[in-house]
Short mmCIF file of C-alpha atoms in Angstrom, two decimals:
data_model
loop_
_atom_site.label_atom_id
_atom_site.label_comp_id
_atom_site.label_asym_id
_atom_site.label_seq_id
_atom_site.Cartn_x
_atom_site.Cartn_y
_atom_site.Cartn_z
CA MET A 17 -110.26 38.23 111.63
CA SER A 18 -112.06 36.43 108.83
CA SER A 19 -115.83 36.08 108.88
CA ILE A 20 -118.27 34.21 106.69
CA LEU A 21 -121.10 36.54 107.81
CA THR A 22 -119.51 39.92 107.13
CA ASN A 23 -117.38 40.48 104.05
CA ASN A 24 -115.95 43.97 104.53
CA SER A 25 -113.83 43.76 101.38
CA ALA A 26 -116.90 42.97 99.27
CA MET A 27 -118.85 45.87 100.79
CA VAL A 28 -116.01 48.32 100.06
CA ALA A 29 -115.65 46.99 96.52
CA LEU A 30 -119.43 47.21 95.98
CA GLN A 31 -119.67 50.83 97.17
CA THR A 32 -116.72 51.76 94.99
CA LEU A 33 -118.31 50.11 91.98
CA LYS A 34 -121.61 51.91 92.63
CA SER A 35 -119.81 55.26 92.73
CA ILE A 36 -117.98 54.45 89.52
CA ASN A 37 -121.22 53.41 87.82
CA SER A 38 -122.95 56.61 88.99
CA ASN A 39 -120.14 58.79 87.63
CA LEU A 40 -120.13 56.78 84.43
CA ALA A 41 -123.87 57.30 83.98
CA SER A 42 -123.44 61.03 84.58
CA THR A 43 -120.61 61.26 82.06
CA GLN A 44 -122.58 59.31 79.48
CA ALA A 45 -125.53 61.70 80.01
CA GLU A 46 -123.21 64.68 79.40
CA ILE A 47 -121.97 63.14 76.17
CA SER A 48 -125.45 62.22 74.92
CA THR A 49 -127.08 65.60 75.80
CA GLY A 50 -124.04 67.85 75.42
CA LYS A 51 -124.86 69.49 78.75
CA ALA A 52 -122.94 69.35 81.99
CA ILE A 53 -126.00 70.74 83.80
CA GLY A 54 -129.09 69.25 82.27
CA SER A 55 -131.53 69.62 85.17
CA ALA A 56 -131.96 71.45 88.44
CA LYS A 57 -130.57 68.49 90.45
CA ASP A 58 -127.19 68.87 88.73
CA ASN A 59 -126.72 72.45 90.00
CA ALA A 60 -129.89 74.27 91.01
CA ALA A 61 -128.40 77.80 91.07
CA VAL A 62 -126.66 77.61 87.70
CA TRP A 63 -129.63 75.82 86.10
CA ALA A 64 -132.00 78.57 87.31
CA ILE A 65 -129.77 81.33 85.93
CA SER A 66 -129.47 79.55 82.59
CA LYS A 67 -133.24 79.20 82.28
CA VAL A 68 -133.78 82.90 82.96
CA MET A 69 -131.20 83.75 80.31
CA GLU A 70 -132.79 81.32 77.85
CA ALA A 71 -136.12 83.07 78.39
CA ASP A 72 -134.44 86.41 77.66
CA VAL A 73 -132.98 85.01 74.44
CA LYS A 74 -136.50 83.98 73.37
CA GLY A 75 -137.70 87.50 74.21
CA PHE A 76 -134.93 89.09 72.14
CA LYS A 77 -135.95 86.91 69.20
CA GLY A 78 -139.39 88.55 69.38
CA ILE A 79 -137.77 91.98 69.67
CA SER A 80 -135.65 91.25 66.60
CA ASP A 81 -138.84 90.46 64.67
CA SER A 82 -140.44 93.68 65.94
CA LEU A 83 -137.42 95.73 64.84
CA SER A 84 -137.47 94.13 61.39
CA LEU A 85 -141.16 95.00 61.01
CA GLY A 86 -140.58 98.53 62.27
CA GLU A 87 -137.59 99.08 60.00
CA SER A 88 -139.60 97.98 56.97
CA THR A 89 -142.50 100.26 57.93
CA VAL A 90 -140.23 103.29 58.36
CA ALA A 91 -138.37 102.47 55.13
CA VAL A 92 -141.64 102.63 53.20
CA ALA A 93 -142.46 106.00 54.77
CA ARG A 94 -138.97 107.33 54.01
CA GLN A 95 -139.16 106.22 50.38
CA ALA A 96 -142.55 107.89 50.04
CA SER A 97 -141.26 111.13 51.57
CA GLU A 98 -138.26 111.17 49.26
CA THR A 99 -140.49 110.53 46.26
CA VAL A 100 -142.79 113.38 47.32
CA THR A 101 -139.74 115.64 47.63
CA ASP A 102 -138.73 114.79 44.06
CA LEU A 103 -142.25 115.45 42.79
CA LEU A 104 -142.46 118.77 44.65
CA THR A 105 -139.12 119.79 43.16
CA GLU A 106 -140.57 119.03 39.74
CA ILE A 107 -143.60 121.17 40.59
CA LYS A 108 -141.27 123.99 41.64
CA SER A 109 -139.63 123.93 38.21
CA LYS A 110 -143.10 124.32 36.69
CA ILE A 111 -143.90 127.22 39.00
CA VAL A 112 -140.63 128.95 38.11
CA ALA A 113 -141.50 128.58 34.44
CA ALA A 114 -144.90 130.15 35.16
CA GLN A 115 -143.20 133.33 36.38
CA GLU A 116 -142.54 134.25 32.77
CA ASP A 117 -145.38 136.17 31.12
CA ASN A 118 -144.84 134.72 27.65
CA VAL A 119 -145.82 131.14 28.57
CA ASP A 120 -148.97 129.06 28.50
CA ARG A 121 -149.78 129.01 32.21
CA GLY A 122 -152.85 126.85 31.58
CA LYS A 123 -150.75 123.96 30.31
CA ILE A 124 -148.27 124.43 33.15
CA GLN A 125 -151.19 124.24 35.59
CA THR A 126 -152.28 120.97 33.93
CA ASP A 127 -148.80 119.53 34.52
CA ILE A 128 -148.90 120.67 38.15
CA VAL A 129 -152.29 119.01 38.67
CA ALA A 130 -150.92 115.73 37.25
CA LEU A 131 -147.92 115.87 39.61
CA ARG A 132 -150.23 116.77 42.49
CA ASN A 133 -152.36 113.71 41.78
CA GLN A 134 -149.24 111.56 41.73
CA ILE A 135 -148.24 112.90 45.15
CA THR A 136 -151.68 111.96 46.46
CA SER A 137 -151.22 108.47 45.05
CA VAL A 138 -147.77 108.06 46.63
CA VAL A 139 -148.94 109.25 50.06
CA GLY A 140 -151.97 106.98 49.98
CA ALA A 141 -149.96 103.90 48.98
CA ALA A 142 -147.15 104.39 51.50
CA GLN A 143 -148.32 101.73 53.96
CA PHE A 144 -146.76 98.57 55.34
CA ASN A 145 -149.09 95.98 56.82
CA GLY A 146 -151.81 98.63 56.88
CA LEU A 147 -149.76 101.23 58.78
CA ASN A 148 -149.28 104.55 56.98
CA LEU A 149 -146.99 107.10 58.62
CA VAL A 150 -147.35 109.89 56.04
CA ASP A 151 -151.07 110.32 55.37
CA GLY A 152 -152.08 111.88 58.69
CA SER A 153 -154.07 108.84 59.84
CA GLN A 154 -152.06 108.32 63.01
CA THR A 155 -153.53 109.80 66.19
CA GLY A 156 -151.79 107.91 68.98
CA THR A 157 -148.90 109.18 71.11
CA ASN A 158 -145.49 107.52 70.89
CA ALA A 159 -142.56 107.28 73.30
CA ASN A 160 -141.35 110.72 72.18
CA GLY A 161 -144.61 112.30 73.31
CA ASN A 162 -145.52 113.08 69.70
CA THR A 163 -148.11 111.70 67.30
CA GLY A 164 -146.81 108.43 65.91
CA VAL A 165 -146.10 104.80 66.77
CA ASP A 166 -143.60 102.85 68.86
CA VAL A 167 -141.26 100.07 67.77
CA LEU A 168 -140.38 97.58 70.54
CA SER A 169 -136.60 97.80 70.77
CA SER A 170 -135.30 96.23 73.98
CA LEU A 171 -135.97 93.95 76.92
CA ASP A 172 -134.29 95.30 80.06
CA ARG A 173 -133.90 93.09 83.13
CA LYS A 174 -133.36 94.95 86.39
CA ALA A 175 -131.18 93.82 89.29
CA ASP A 176 -134.26 92.71 91.22
CA GLY A 177 -135.31 90.43 88.36
CA SER A 178 -138.12 92.63 87.06
CA ILE A 179 -138.38 93.31 83.34
CA VAL A 180 -139.22 96.52 81.50
CA THR A 181 -139.40 97.11 77.76
CA SER A 182 -138.01 100.00 75.76
CA SER A 183 -139.34 101.41 72.52
CA ILE A 184 -138.14 103.64 69.71
CA GLY A 185 -140.68 106.35 68.94
CA VAL A 186 -141.45 107.00 65.28
CA ASP A 187 -143.03 110.41 64.67
CA ALA A 188 -145.73 110.37 62.00
CA GLN A 189 -145.46 112.98 59.26
CA ASN A 190 -148.59 114.33 57.56
CA LEU A 191 -147.84 114.82 53.86
CA SER A 192 -151.47 114.72 52.80
CA LEU A 193 -153.23 117.47 50.87
CA THR A 194 -156.12 117.52 53.32
CA ALA A 195 -157.04 120.93 54.65
CA GLY A 196 -157.49 121.04 58.40
CA THR A 197 -159.98 122.74 60.66
CA ALA A 198 -159.35 126.47 60.89
CA LEU A 199 -158.80 127.63 64.46
CA ALA A 200 -160.43 130.74 65.85
CA ALA A 201 -158.51 133.98 66.30
CA ALA A 202 -158.67 133.38 70.04
CA ALA A 203 -156.32 130.41 69.63
CA ALA A 204 -153.63 132.22 67.64
CA SER A 205 -153.81 135.41 65.65
CA VAL A 206 -152.27 138.73 64.75
CA GLY A 207 -153.22 140.89 67.68
CA THR A 208 -152.23 144.20 66.11
CA ASP A 209 -153.30 144.96 62.56
CA THR A 210 -154.91 148.39 62.57
CA GLY A 211 -153.89 149.43 59.07
CA THR A 212 -155.02 148.00 55.78
CA ALA A 213 -156.18 144.42 56.29
CA GLY A 214 -153.57 141.91 55.22
CA VAL A 215 -150.89 144.53 54.61
CA ILE A 216 -147.85 145.69 56.55
CA ASP A 217 -147.49 149.33 55.51
CA ALA A 218 -144.21 150.69 54.20
CA ASN A 219 -141.93 152.14 56.84
CA ASP A 220 -142.57 155.77 55.96
CA GLY A 221 -143.06 157.22 59.41
CA GLY A 222 -146.60 155.91 59.83
CA THR A 223 -147.93 153.76 62.66
CA ASN A 224 -149.01 150.64 60.78
CA ASP A 225 -145.65 149.38 59.59
CA SER A 226 -145.64 146.33 61.88
CA ILE A 227 -147.79 143.41 62.98
CA THR A 228 -147.71 141.61 66.30
CA LEU A 229 -148.35 137.92 66.96
CA ASP A 230 -149.54 138.11 70.53
CA THR A 231 -152.71 136.07 70.89
CA PHE A 232 -152.18 132.47 72.06
CA ALA A 233 -154.40 130.14 74.06
CA PHE A 234 -154.10 126.41 74.78
CA LEU A 235 -156.68 123.69 75.38
CA ASP A 236 -156.98 122.43 78.94
CA ALA A 237 -158.07 119.21 80.67
CA SER A 238 -161.54 120.54 81.45
CA GLY A 239 -162.70 120.88 77.87
CA GLY A 240 -161.86 124.59 77.64
CA ALA A 241 -158.93 126.69 76.49
CA THR A 242 -157.38 128.14 79.64
CA ALA A 243 -154.10 126.19 79.82
CA THR A 244 -150.74 127.95 79.61
CA ALA A 245 -148.93 125.18 77.72
CA ALA A 246 -149.74 122.76 74.91
CA VAL A 247 -150.94 119.26 75.82
CA MET A 248 -151.50 116.14 73.71
CA PRO A 249 -154.82 116.03 71.84
CA ASP A 250 -155.68 112.66 73.41
CA ALA A 251 -155.01 113.82 76.97
CA ALA A 252 -157.82 113.24 79.45
CA GLY A 253 -160.44 115.99 79.39
CA VAL A 254 -159.15 117.71 76.24
CA ASP A 255 -161.85 118.53 73.69
CA THR A 256 -160.27 118.96 70.25
CA ALA A 257 -163.59 120.21 68.87
CA VAL A 258 -162.87 123.48 70.70
CA THR A 259 -161.15 125.79 68.21
CA THR A 260 -160.30 128.62 70.59
CA GLY A 261 -157.10 127.01 71.88
CA LEU A 262 -153.98 125.25 70.57
CA VAL A 263 -153.03 121.63 71.13
CA VAL A 264 -150.02 119.54 70.14
CA GLY A 265 -149.94 119.04 66.37
CA ASP A 266 -151.72 122.27 65.43
CA GLN A 267 -150.03 124.13 62.61
CA LEU A 268 -149.39 127.88 62.44
CA SER A 269 -148.63 129.45 59.09
CA LEU A 270 -147.38 132.99 58.44
CA THR A 271 -146.80 134.42 54.97
CA ILE A 272 -145.06 137.74 54.38
CA GLY A 273 -144.68 138.62 50.73
CA THR A 274 -143.58 135.40 49.05
CA VAL A 275 -142.03 133.87 52.18
CA GLN A 276 -144.15 131.37 54.07
CA GLY A 277 -143.11 129.85 57.39
CA SER A 278 -144.90 127.15 59.37
CA TYR A 279 -144.63 125.94 62.94
CA VAL A 280 -146.18 122.82 64.45
CA VAL A 281 -147.11 123.07 68.12
CA LYS A 282 -145.15 120.69 70.35
CA GLU A 283 -145.95 119.26 73.76
CA GLY A 284 -145.18 121.74 76.53
CA ASP A 285 -145.07 124.73 74.17
CA THR A 286 -145.93 128.06 75.76
CA ALA A 287 -146.74 131.33 74.05
CA GLU A 288 -143.06 132.26 74.34
CA SER A 289 -141.82 129.10 72.64
CA VAL A 290 -144.46 129.38 69.91
CA VAL A 291 -143.39 132.89 68.88
CA ALA A 292 -139.76 131.78 68.98
CA GLY A 293 -140.58 128.82 66.75
CA MET A 294 -142.51 131.04 64.37
CA LYS A 295 -139.57 133.43 64.09
CA ASN A 296 -137.13 130.59 63.43
CA ALA A 297 -139.45 129.21 60.74
CA MET A 298 -139.53 132.55 58.92
CA VAL A 299 -135.75 132.90 59.12
CA ALA A 300 -135.31 129.35 57.83
CA GLN A 301 -137.55 130.12 54.85
CA GLY A 302 -135.44 133.12 53.93
CA LEU A 303 -137.23 136.19 55.28
CA ASP A 304 -134.73 139.04 54.84
CA GLY A 305 -133.85 140.45 58.25
CA ASN A 306 -132.87 143.78 56.69
CA SER A 307 -136.27 144.14 55.06
CA PHE A 308 -138.33 142.77 57.96
CA SER A 309 -137.11 142.93 61.54
CA MET A 310 -138.49 140.37 63.99
CA ASP A 311 -138.36 141.18 67.70
CA ILE A 312 -139.51 138.85 70.48
CA ASP A 313 -140.86 140.25 73.72
CA THR A 314 -140.47 137.27 76.07
CA ASN A 315 -142.40 138.96 78.88
CA ALA A 316 -145.45 139.65 76.74
CA ALA A 317 -144.95 136.57 74.54
CA GLN A 318 -145.11 138.66 71.38
CA LEU A 319 -143.43 138.55 68.00
CA VAL A 320 -143.31 141.99 66.41
CA ILE A 321 -142.56 142.01 62.69
CA THR A 322 -141.74 145.39 61.20
CA ASN A 323 -141.60 146.32 57.53
CA GLU A 324 -138.28 148.14 57.07
CA THR A 325 -138.80 148.73 53.35
CA ASN A 326 -140.45 151.63 51.55
CA ALA A 327 -143.12 149.41 49.98
CA ASP A 328 -146.24 147.79 51.41
CA ALA A 329 -145.98 144.01 52.05
CA ALA A 330 -148.90 141.61 52.03
CA PHE A 331 -149.16 139.14 54.89
CA SER A 332 -151.48 136.39 56.10
CA PHE A 333 -151.63 134.27 59.21
CA SER A 334 -153.61 131.11 59.91
CA ALA A 335 -153.85 128.32 62.44
CA SER A 336 -155.32 124.92 61.67
CA ARG A 337 -155.81 121.53 63.27
CA GLY A 338 -155.25 118.25 61.46
CA SER A 339 -154.06 119.86 58.26
CA GLY A 340 -151.72 118.06 55.92
CA GLY A 341 -148.28 119.48 55.33
CA LEU A 342 -149.09 119.83 51.63
CA ALA A 343 -152.61 121.21 52.07
CA GLY A 344 -151.75 124.33 50.09
CA LEU A 345 -150.98 122.21 47.06
CA ALA A 346 -154.65 121.37 46.65
CA THR A 347 -155.55 124.98 45.81
CA MET A 348 -152.33 126.00 44.07
CA ASP A 349 -153.06 127.69 40.74
CA VAL A 350 -150.41 129.26 38.50
CA SER A 351 -152.79 130.16 35.68
CA THR A 352 -152.54 133.82 36.72
CA SER A 353 -149.54 136.00 37.46
CA GLY A 354 -150.62 136.49 41.08
CA GLY A 355 -151.19 132.79 41.55
CA ALA A 356 -147.74 132.02 40.17
CA ASP A 357 -146.14 134.48 42.59
CA ALA A 358 -147.99 133.02 45.58
CA ALA A 359 -147.18 129.46 44.51
CA LEU A 360 -143.46 130.17 44.40
CA GLY A 361 -143.44 131.12 48.07
CA ALA A 362 -145.70 128.24 49.11
CA ILE A 363 -143.82 125.48 47.30
CA GLU A 364 -140.58 126.17 49.17
CA ASN A 365 -142.29 125.53 52.48
CA MET A 366 -143.82 122.30 51.16
CA ILE A 367 -140.47 121.07 49.88
CA GLN A 368 -138.93 121.76 53.27
CA THR A 369 -141.80 119.89 54.93
CA SER A 370 -141.17 116.79 52.82
CA ILE A 371 -137.41 117.06 53.31
CA ASP A 372 -137.88 117.26 57.07
CA ALA A 373 -140.14 114.20 56.93
CA SER A 374 -137.57 112.25 54.92
CA ALA A 375 -134.80 113.23 57.31
CA THR A 376 -136.89 112.25 60.32
CA PHE A 377 -137.71 108.82 58.90
CA GLY A 378 -134.12 108.30 57.77
CA SER A 379 -132.78 109.07 61.23
CA VAL A 380 -135.23 106.68 62.90
CA GLU A 381 -134.58 103.97 60.32
CA GLY A 382 -130.85 104.21 61.01
CA ARG A 383 -131.46 103.96 64.74
CA ILE A 384 -133.66 100.89 64.31
CA GLU A 385 -130.99 99.24 62.15
CA ILE A 386 -128.33 99.89 64.78
CA GLN A 387 -130.60 98.53 67.51
CA SER A 388 -131.37 95.44 65.42
CA ASN A 389 -127.66 94.70 64.99
CA PHE A 390 -127.10 95.22 68.70
CA VAL A 391 -129.95 92.88 69.66
CA GLY A 392 -128.50 90.20 67.37
CA LYS A 393 -125.06 90.50 68.95
CA LEU A 394 -126.56 90.61 72.45
CA SER A 395 -128.50 87.40 71.77
CA ASP A 396 -125.30 85.72 70.60
CA SER A 397 -123.51 86.85 73.77
CA LEU A 398 -126.31 85.51 75.96
CA LYS A 399 -126.21 82.17 74.15
CA ALA A 400 -122.44 82.02 74.64
CA GLY A 401 -122.89 82.78 78.35
CA ILE A 402 -125.51 80.05 78.73
CA GLY A 403 -123.22 77.60 76.96
CA ALA A 404 -120.32 78.46 79.25
CA MET A 405 -122.49 77.62 82.26
CA VAL A 406 -124.28 74.44 81.21
CA ASP A 407 -122.56 72.93 78.16
CA ALA A 408 -120.36 69.88 78.64
CA ASP A 409 -116.62 69.97 77.94
CA MET A 410 -116.61 67.16 75.40
CA GLU A 411 -112.82 66.67 75.47
CA ALA A 412 -112.83 66.30 79.23
CA ALA A 413 -115.94 64.11 79.13
CA SER A 414 -114.29 61.78 76.60
CA ALA A 415 -111.19 61.34 78.75
CA ARG A 416 -113.32 60.89 81.87
CA LEU A 417 -115.45 58.24 80.13
CA GLN A 418 -112.46 56.13 79.24
CA ALA A 419 -111.01 56.43 82.76
CA LEU A 420 -114.35 55.46 84.34
CA GLN A 421 -114.71 52.48 82.01
CA VAL A 422 -111.30 51.20 83.16
CA GLN A 423 -112.26 51.86 86.80
CA GLN A 424 -115.50 49.98 86.25
CA GLN A 425 -113.63 46.95 84.97
CA LEU A 426 -111.20 47.09 87.90
CA GLY A 427 -114.09 47.56 90.35
CA THR A 428 -115.85 44.53 88.95
CA GLN A 429 -112.65 42.51 89.23
CA ALA A 430 -112.10 43.68 92.83
CA LEU A 431 -115.67 42.76 93.80
CA SER A 432 -115.23 39.35 92.24
CA ILE A 433 -112.06 38.78 94.26
CA ALA A 434 -113.71 39.99 97.46
CA ASN A 435 -116.68 37.64 96.94
CA GLN A 436 -114.27 34.69 96.74
CA ALA A 437 -112.75 35.42 100.20
CA PRO A 438 -115.29 33.31 102.24
CA GLN A 439 -114.47 30.29 100.10
CA ASN A 440 -110.86 30.54 101.23
CA ILE A 441 -112.03 29.88 104.83
CA LEU A 442 -113.05 26.35 103.80
CA SER A 443 -109.39 25.42 103.46
CA LEU A 444 -109.04 25.90 107.23
CA PHE A 445 -111.44 23.02 107.87
CA ARG A 446 -109.93 20.44 105.58
#
């Protein structure tokens, strides 16, 4: 049945043309923006995921900047530590020369003072953007639980959508010549020294041929020194003005003959771990086990050092807070034979301190570099993932555009034909 009031063919052609025009507009938007999903109405779920990932990419850009800053800061500290090591090695050569009697020790001492001043200059200048990791100025606690700083290294998104950050802890190293605060004997001391003061008697059948490190106390959270393990100096309630107990960062130094060993108190250290660390330090510095036996009593938390030789051996023990690793350099004097002998033992420990600092910074710098490369690759992967979700397939869009343009032309032609149908009814009334 033909009707002049209702043109079904025109309505069908019109709806088809509207659909074609809508698809054509969508395809043209894809081509102009390069995105298949440009807004939430295109695909709300995928659009939401892409926006979260884009935010993460922005966050990783900030992390990359943080890693670059941290790497530069640590590199400066490492270079300073390595330079100090070279200067200390040069000082050692001067000290070795001072062992000879037929030399001008006064002039050698002048050279040592000049090198010492250069070390002070290097340590003081080793800062990046105002942050110095080698002069002992750092007091905060880092992610490792030690004194130092943190470098923001990662942005971790959990399954529930929450975000946490990760950091790389950089331990500060104190290579200054600043002498620290001497701690009282109640904090750490030689508990048994009944013979000649400062001497371990020869092992000749007497009773004073050994010393015992057996006095250790730790600061507590109530401002006293009754704790059984070392805590951080900035922990709540800890009073670092109290010198009758140990805290993290305090340095113990034991010298036997010309061998000097040092141990820095670590978080969680007990009396047992301190004596073990002290023993390891002396072994590392070359204390002859045949000449001096070292026995640890774990129950009593004691380190007993016995002179196995037939000659007396001088010893000294000290504990200090806030002291620089090169504090002994400030008073080093080789102008006398005795001073030259003492300096030879002390310089080895200082060289090892600077070497350890260099190795620590080098290890952290390498880790930061690896993390920086990983963050860069991760950002690229996230960008690729976002592109796979929302970017338009330009080849497919081009083919679809041409097809829709042809369909549009055909749709327009069909609508034109359908609109002419009522006019054909007029021929029935002629």
